[in-house]
Short mmCIF file of C-alpha atoms in Angstrom, two decimals:
data_model
loop_
_atom_site.label_atom_id
_atom_site.label_comp_id
_atom_site.label_asym_id
_atom_site.label_seq_id
_atom_site.Cartn_x
_atom_site.Cartn_y
_atom_site.Cartn_z
CA MET L 270 217.27 212.18 173.64
CA LYS L 271 214.02 211.28 171.89
CA ALA L 272 213.90 208.00 169.97
CA VAL L 273 211.46 205.46 168.51
CA GLY L 274 211.88 201.73 169.04
CA TYR L 275 210.37 198.45 170.22
CA ARG L 276 211.00 195.71 172.80
CA VAL L 277 209.31 192.71 171.15
CA ALA L 278 209.11 191.93 167.43
CA GLY L 279 205.65 191.43 166.01
CA PRO L 280 202.86 192.75 163.84
CA LEU L 281 202.35 196.45 163.33
CA SER L 282 198.86 196.13 164.84
CA ALA L 283 200.34 195.55 168.30
CA ASP L 284 200.09 198.63 170.53
CA ASP L 285 203.81 198.46 171.34
CA SER L 286 205.05 197.61 167.84
CA LEU L 287 206.75 201.05 167.82
CA VAL L 288 206.87 203.37 170.82
CA ASP L 289 208.24 206.81 171.62
CA LEU L 290 211.18 206.72 174.04
CA GLU L 291 213.47 208.98 176.05
CA LEU L 292 217.02 207.58 176.20
CA PRO L 293 220.38 208.88 177.44
CA ALA L 294 222.68 210.26 174.76
CA THR L 295 225.73 208.08 174.07
CA GLN L 296 229.34 209.10 173.48
CA PRO L 297 231.15 208.42 170.17
CA GLY L 298 233.69 205.60 169.93
CA PRO L 299 237.12 205.99 168.27
CA HIS L 300 235.89 206.13 164.64
CA ASP L 301 232.37 207.37 165.40
CA LEU L 302 230.51 210.49 164.51
CA ARG L 303 227.63 211.56 166.70
CA VAL L 304 225.05 213.01 164.33
CA ALA L 305 222.13 215.27 165.19
CA ILE L 306 219.46 213.69 162.99
CA LYS L 307 217.51 216.06 160.74
CA ALA L 308 215.70 213.53 158.52
CA VAL L 309 215.35 209.79 158.00
CA SER L 310 213.75 207.57 155.39
CA VAL L 311 212.17 204.14 155.86
CA ASN L 312 213.30 200.99 154.05
CA PRO L 313 211.82 197.47 153.80
CA ALA L 314 214.69 196.38 156.07
CA ASP L 315 213.18 198.46 158.89
CA VAL L 316 209.82 196.76 158.43
CA GLN L 317 211.34 193.27 158.31
CA MET L 318 213.41 193.81 161.46
CA ARG L 319 210.44 195.19 163.41
CA ALA L 320 208.34 192.17 162.47
CA ARG L 321 210.94 189.44 163.00
CA MET L 322 213.88 190.43 165.18
CA SER L 323 213.33 191.01 168.89
CA PRO L 324 216.11 192.69 170.88
CA PRO L 325 217.59 190.85 173.90
CA GLU L 326 215.12 190.57 176.79
CA GLY L 327 214.82 193.81 178.69
CA LYS L 328 216.42 195.82 175.87
CA VAL L 329 214.99 198.13 173.24
CA ARG L 330 215.83 198.20 169.53
CA ILE L 331 215.96 201.50 167.71
CA LEU L 332 215.23 201.10 164.00
CA GLY L 333 216.35 203.25 161.09
CA PHE L 334 219.18 203.16 158.57
CA ASP L 335 218.96 206.12 156.19
CA ALA L 336 219.67 209.51 157.70
CA ALA L 337 220.87 213.02 157.00
CA GLY L 338 222.02 215.37 159.70
CA VAL L 339 224.78 217.47 161.24
CA VAL L 340 227.86 216.11 163.02
CA ASP L 341 227.48 216.92 166.72
CA ALA L 342 230.66 215.31 168.12
CA VAL L 343 233.49 213.05 166.90
CA GLY L 344 235.59 210.22 168.33
CA PRO L 345 239.34 210.58 168.93
CA ASP L 346 240.40 208.74 165.75
CA VAL L 347 238.04 210.53 163.36
CA THR L 348 239.80 212.21 160.42
CA LEU L 349 237.14 212.64 157.73
CA PHE L 350 234.64 214.96 159.44
CA LYS L 351 234.32 217.63 162.13
CA PRO L 352 231.43 219.02 164.18
CA GLY L 353 229.11 221.10 162.03
CA ASP L 354 229.57 219.03 158.86
CA GLU L 355 226.37 218.04 157.06
CA VAL L 356 226.32 214.31 156.30
CA PHE L 357 224.17 211.47 154.96
CA TYR L 358 224.55 207.71 155.40
CA ALA L 359 222.81 204.33 155.84
CA GLY L 360 224.18 203.16 159.19
CA ALA L 361 224.65 199.53 160.23
CA MET L 362 222.47 196.52 161.08
CA ASP L 363 224.25 195.66 164.32
CA ARG L 364 224.09 199.10 165.98
CA PRO L 365 221.19 201.26 167.22
CA GLY L 366 219.35 202.91 164.35
CA THR L 367 218.74 206.43 163.14
CA ASN L 368 215.24 206.95 164.59
CA SER L 369 216.75 209.01 167.41
CA GLU L 370 217.75 212.64 167.96
CA LEU L 371 221.44 211.71 168.24
CA HIS L 372 223.00 208.76 166.42
CA LEU L 373 226.43 207.12 166.40
CA VAL L 374 227.89 205.95 163.08
CA ASP L 375 231.34 204.93 161.85
CA GLU L 376 232.77 207.75 159.75
CA ARG L 377 233.94 205.27 157.10
CA VAL L 378 230.37 204.68 155.88
CA VAL L 379 229.32 208.35 155.90
CA GLY L 380 229.27 210.80 152.99
CA ARG L 381 229.01 214.57 152.76
CA LYS L 382 225.40 215.60 152.20
CA PRO L 383 224.74 216.88 148.67
CA ARG L 384 224.74 220.67 148.83
CA MET L 385 221.85 221.03 146.39
CA LEU L 386 219.49 218.74 148.33
CA SER L 387 217.53 219.35 151.51
CA PHE L 388 218.09 217.04 154.47
CA GLY L 389 214.89 215.19 153.58
CA GLU L 390 215.87 214.77 149.93
CA ALA L 391 219.32 213.53 150.97
CA ALA L 392 217.92 211.08 153.55
CA ALA L 393 216.05 209.25 150.77
CA LEU L 394 219.28 208.27 149.02
CA PRO L 395 221.98 206.46 151.04
CA LEU L 396 220.90 202.82 151.51
CA THR L 397 219.40 202.42 148.07
CA SER L 398 222.29 204.26 146.39
CA ILE L 399 224.88 202.06 148.07
CA ALA L 400 222.97 198.86 147.24
CA ALA L 401 222.34 199.91 143.63
CA TRP L 402 225.93 201.09 143.08
CA GLU L 403 227.49 197.94 144.52
CA LEU L 404 225.07 195.71 142.61
CA LEU L 405 225.69 197.46 139.30
CA PHE L 406 229.41 198.16 139.34
CA GLU L 407 230.72 195.45 141.69
CA ARG L 408 228.39 192.42 141.60
CA LEU L 409 227.36 192.70 137.94
CA ALA L 410 230.82 194.13 137.10
CA ILE L 411 229.45 196.64 134.59
CA PRO L 412 232.14 199.24 133.78
CA TYR L 413 231.51 202.61 135.41
CA GLY L 414 231.02 205.46 132.95
CA VAL L 415 231.54 203.37 129.80
CA LYS L 416 228.74 204.53 127.51
CA THR L 417 229.82 202.17 124.74
CA GLN L 418 228.88 199.16 126.84
CA SER L 419 226.20 197.15 125.01
CA GLY L 420 223.62 194.70 126.25
CA VAL L 421 220.37 194.67 128.20
CA LEU L 422 219.88 195.07 131.95
CA LEU L 423 216.58 193.70 133.32
CA ILE L 424 215.58 195.32 136.64
CA ILE L 425 212.84 193.41 138.42
CA ASN L 426 210.80 195.91 140.50
CA GLY L 427 212.06 199.12 138.97
CA ALA L 428 209.80 201.41 141.03
CA GLY L 429 211.15 200.36 144.43
CA GLY L 430 213.86 202.24 146.29
CA VAL L 431 216.85 200.30 144.92
CA GLY L 432 215.31 199.94 141.47
CA SER L 433 214.76 203.69 141.19
CA ILE L 434 218.43 204.47 141.87
CA LEU L 435 219.71 201.51 139.86
CA THR L 436 217.77 202.67 136.81
CA GLN L 437 219.20 206.18 137.09
CA LEU L 438 222.79 204.99 137.53
CA ALA L 439 222.55 202.53 134.65
CA ARG L 440 220.97 205.08 132.32
CA ARG L 441 223.44 207.88 133.06
CA LEU L 442 226.67 205.95 133.63
CA THR L 443 226.49 202.98 131.24
CA GLY L 444 225.44 202.31 127.68
CA LEU L 445 223.05 199.49 128.56
CA THR L 446 219.47 199.20 127.42
CA ILE L 447 217.39 199.22 130.60
CA VAL L 448 214.22 197.18 130.94
CA ALA L 449 212.41 197.72 134.25
CA THR L 450 209.38 195.86 135.52
CA ALA L 451 206.29 197.46 137.06
CA SER L 452 202.62 196.52 137.32
CA ARG L 453 200.60 199.74 137.64
CA PRO L 454 200.31 202.82 135.42
CA GLU L 455 201.85 205.02 138.12
CA THR L 456 204.81 202.69 138.73
CA GLU L 457 205.37 202.31 134.99
CA ALA L 458 205.45 206.10 134.63
CA TRP L 459 207.86 206.33 137.58
CA CYS L 460 210.25 203.81 135.99
CA ARG L 461 210.27 205.76 132.75
CA SER L 462 210.91 209.00 134.63
CA MET L 463 213.94 207.31 136.28
CA GLY L 464 215.33 206.50 132.84
CA ALA L 465 214.09 203.04 131.84
CA HIS L 466 214.04 202.51 128.06
CA HIS L 467 211.26 199.92 128.38
CA VAL L 468 208.86 198.79 131.10
CA ILE L 469 207.22 195.35 131.24
CA ASN L 470 204.67 193.94 133.69
CA HIS L 471 206.12 191.54 136.30
CA HIS L 472 202.63 190.12 136.97
CA HIS L 473 202.76 188.65 133.47
CA PRO L 474 205.39 186.21 132.14
CA LEU L 475 208.65 188.14 131.79
CA GLY L 476 209.54 186.31 128.59
CA ARG L 477 206.34 187.48 126.94
CA GLY L 478 207.00 191.05 127.99
CA LEU L 479 210.53 190.94 126.60
CA ASN L 480 209.33 189.45 123.32
CA GLU L 481 206.73 192.19 122.95
CA ILE L 482 209.46 194.84 123.01
CA GLY L 483 211.70 192.87 120.64
CA ILE L 484 214.32 191.71 123.15
CA GLU L 485 215.40 188.09 122.84
CA GLU L 486 217.88 187.89 125.70
CA VAL L 487 219.31 189.99 128.53
CA ARG L 488 222.93 190.10 129.62
CA TYR L 489 222.33 191.25 133.19
CA VAL L 490 219.48 190.75 135.67
CA ALA L 491 218.90 192.63 138.94
CA GLY L 492 216.58 190.53 141.10
CA LEU L 493 215.16 193.03 143.59
CA THR L 494 212.07 191.09 144.63
CA ALA L 495 210.48 187.64 144.11
CA THR L 496 213.64 186.30 142.48
CA ASP L 497 212.60 182.72 143.25
CA ARG L 498 209.25 183.21 141.51
CA HIS L 499 210.84 184.79 138.46
CA LEU L 500 213.81 182.39 138.26
CA PRO L 501 212.37 180.11 135.49
CA ALA L 502 211.79 183.18 133.30
CA ILE L 503 215.23 184.57 134.17
CA ALA L 504 216.86 181.27 133.20
CA LYS L 505 215.19 181.41 129.79
CA ALA L 506 215.86 185.08 129.12
CA ILE L 507 219.42 185.47 130.37
CA ALA L 508 222.27 185.22 127.87
CA PRO L 509 225.06 182.64 128.09
CA HIS L 510 227.71 183.89 130.54
CA GLY L 511 225.16 186.36 131.88
CA ARG L 512 225.15 187.69 135.43
CA LEU L 513 222.35 187.70 138.00
CA ALA L 514 222.57 189.83 141.15
CA LEU L 515 219.88 189.83 143.82
CA ILE L 516 219.04 191.58 147.08
CA ASP L 517 215.91 189.77 148.28
CA ASP L 518 215.58 186.84 150.69
CA PRO L 519 214.00 183.79 149.03
CA CYS L 520 213.56 180.80 151.34
CA VAL L 521 215.09 178.60 148.64
CA LEU L 522 216.79 179.55 145.37
CA ASP L 523 217.52 176.57 143.13
CA ILE L 524 219.99 177.93 140.56
CA VAL L 525 220.80 174.65 138.81
CA SER L 526 218.80 175.85 135.79
CA LEU L 527 221.47 178.51 135.22
CA LYS L 528 224.35 176.03 134.86
CA ARG L 529 224.02 175.29 131.13
CA LYS L 530 224.51 178.98 130.36
CA SER L 531 227.36 179.39 132.89
CA VAL L 532 225.43 182.20 134.53
CA SER L 533 227.08 183.71 137.61
CA VAL L 534 224.95 184.56 140.66
CA HIS L 535 225.84 187.33 143.09
CA TRP L 536 224.31 188.49 146.39
CA GLU L 537 224.31 192.15 147.34
CA LEU L 538 223.96 193.26 150.96
CA MET L 539 225.21 196.77 151.57
CA PHE L 540 225.63 196.04 155.30
CA THR L 541 228.35 193.41 154.79
CA PRO L 542 231.26 195.88 155.30
CA THR L 543 229.94 197.07 158.67
CA LEU L 544 228.88 193.60 159.83
CA TYR L 545 232.37 192.21 159.21
CA GLN L 546 234.47 195.37 159.46
CA THR L 547 235.96 194.61 156.06
CA PRO L 548 239.21 196.38 155.05
CA ASP L 549 237.40 198.15 152.21
CA MET L 550 234.66 199.61 154.43
CA ILE L 551 235.78 203.15 153.59
CA MET L 552 234.67 202.57 150.00
CA GLN L 553 231.12 203.38 151.12
CA HIS L 554 232.36 206.81 152.23
CA HIS L 555 233.83 207.41 148.77
CA LEU L 556 230.71 205.96 147.09
CA LEU L 557 228.37 208.30 148.96
CA ASN L 558 230.58 211.29 148.15
CA GLU L 559 230.32 210.32 144.47
CA VAL L 560 226.54 209.96 144.77
CA GLY L 561 226.43 213.40 146.35
CA ALA L 562 228.48 214.86 143.52
CA LEU L 563 226.15 213.29 140.94
CA ALA L 564 223.14 214.73 142.76
CA ASP L 565 224.72 218.20 142.92
CA ALA L 566 225.45 217.99 139.20
CA GLY L 567 221.82 217.15 138.46
CA LEU L 568 222.68 213.66 137.18
CA LEU L 569 220.97 211.79 140.02
CA ARG L 570 217.51 212.62 141.38
CA THR L 571 216.35 212.08 144.91
CA THR L 572 213.69 209.38 145.09
CA LEU L 573 211.72 211.13 147.85
CA THR L 574 208.02 210.85 147.00
CA GLU L 575 206.34 211.55 150.35
CA GLU L 576 207.09 213.54 153.51
CA ALA L 577 205.33 211.93 156.46
CA GLY L 578 205.91 214.54 159.16
CA PRO L 579 208.13 214.45 162.25
CA ILE L 580 209.95 211.35 163.51
CA ASN L 581 207.65 209.68 166.03
CA ALA L 582 205.99 206.32 166.59
CA PHE L 583 202.64 207.33 165.10
CA ASN L 584 204.13 208.53 161.81
CA LEU L 585 206.57 205.65 161.55
CA LYS L 586 203.72 203.17 161.97
CA ARG L 587 201.90 204.81 159.06
CA VAL L 588 204.97 204.50 156.85
CA HIS L 589 205.62 200.88 157.88
CA ALA L 590 202.00 200.06 156.99
CA LYS L 591 202.38 201.57 153.54
CA ILE L 592 205.56 199.60 152.85
CA GLU L 593 203.91 196.39 154.07
CA SER L 594 201.02 197.00 151.66
CA GLY L 595 203.41 196.88 148.69
CA GLY L 596 201.99 200.11 147.31
CA SER L 597 204.90 202.47 147.90
CA ILE L 598 206.86 204.19 145.15
CA GLY L 599 210.28 205.66 145.80
CA LYS L 600 211.03 206.69 149.40
CA THR L 601 209.09 208.21 152.30
CA VAL L 602 210.94 210.64 154.57
CA LEU L 603 210.31 211.92 158.11
CA SER L 604 211.98 215.08 159.38
CA GLY L 605 212.71 216.44 162.86
CA PHE L 606 211.40 215.53 166.29
#
């Protein structure tokens, strides 16, 4: 099967930072689906792994998390899917990735592809939808579907992949006032199109931006990037007994400033269930089916903004470069081999 991977982590400028490969197809394990990949999208996690995490010596690492495709074969203990089913999912950190013609994935983290979306449109959704859903309804503990819920949710980096889905979910499934941050006219417009009530500039003091729109405090904060840099402003703006949830990787995060307000701090990593084989792993299957239903009902938009051609090393390098530049909006998708 065709695949794209690397043997040594390093900068994108290296000739072998991503290479086209021919590998033998693998057989599904007990709970595995083997999926014929139709489309993938690229996430910051792909870029970070390529730059920092070398595979064992002599081995190759295949990147890719988000995918949409068709079940090709199933393991003996599979009960949720059958060959021919159209699926979408975000895979796992500790298994080979989706940048390959055939991919193995545990059925318990796979959802049925939304019927109303193309494979490319569906491939833009899984990782960011899972992260946003878990952050909103589990880490921040905001009631699902309760439109009478009051308060303000501050989303730092609303135009990114997770921020785009988080804004949509919060706007359609809660009663919160949503304040997203963005720094360019095009990202501000994107945040508003996703459903943000207000947009403030995260290159300026967040407190000043909140004051300019008449908001004195926020009940919930989603720290999607630069949480350490924004922490002093978060500590001032967040309400007593507020909740902060974050997905980024600060070298140090000194949260002592949050103690006086009894603020709770929560990490969100959507790969935790697969990394630790948690008993509730199947919840991601149910979550993705719900996301698919919302998309089919027109309540959730795909965040696909660019189609970058077929899945190969050349095109993936272009997409990695764009993500590294910090100029991407929404998700970029590659389709077919």
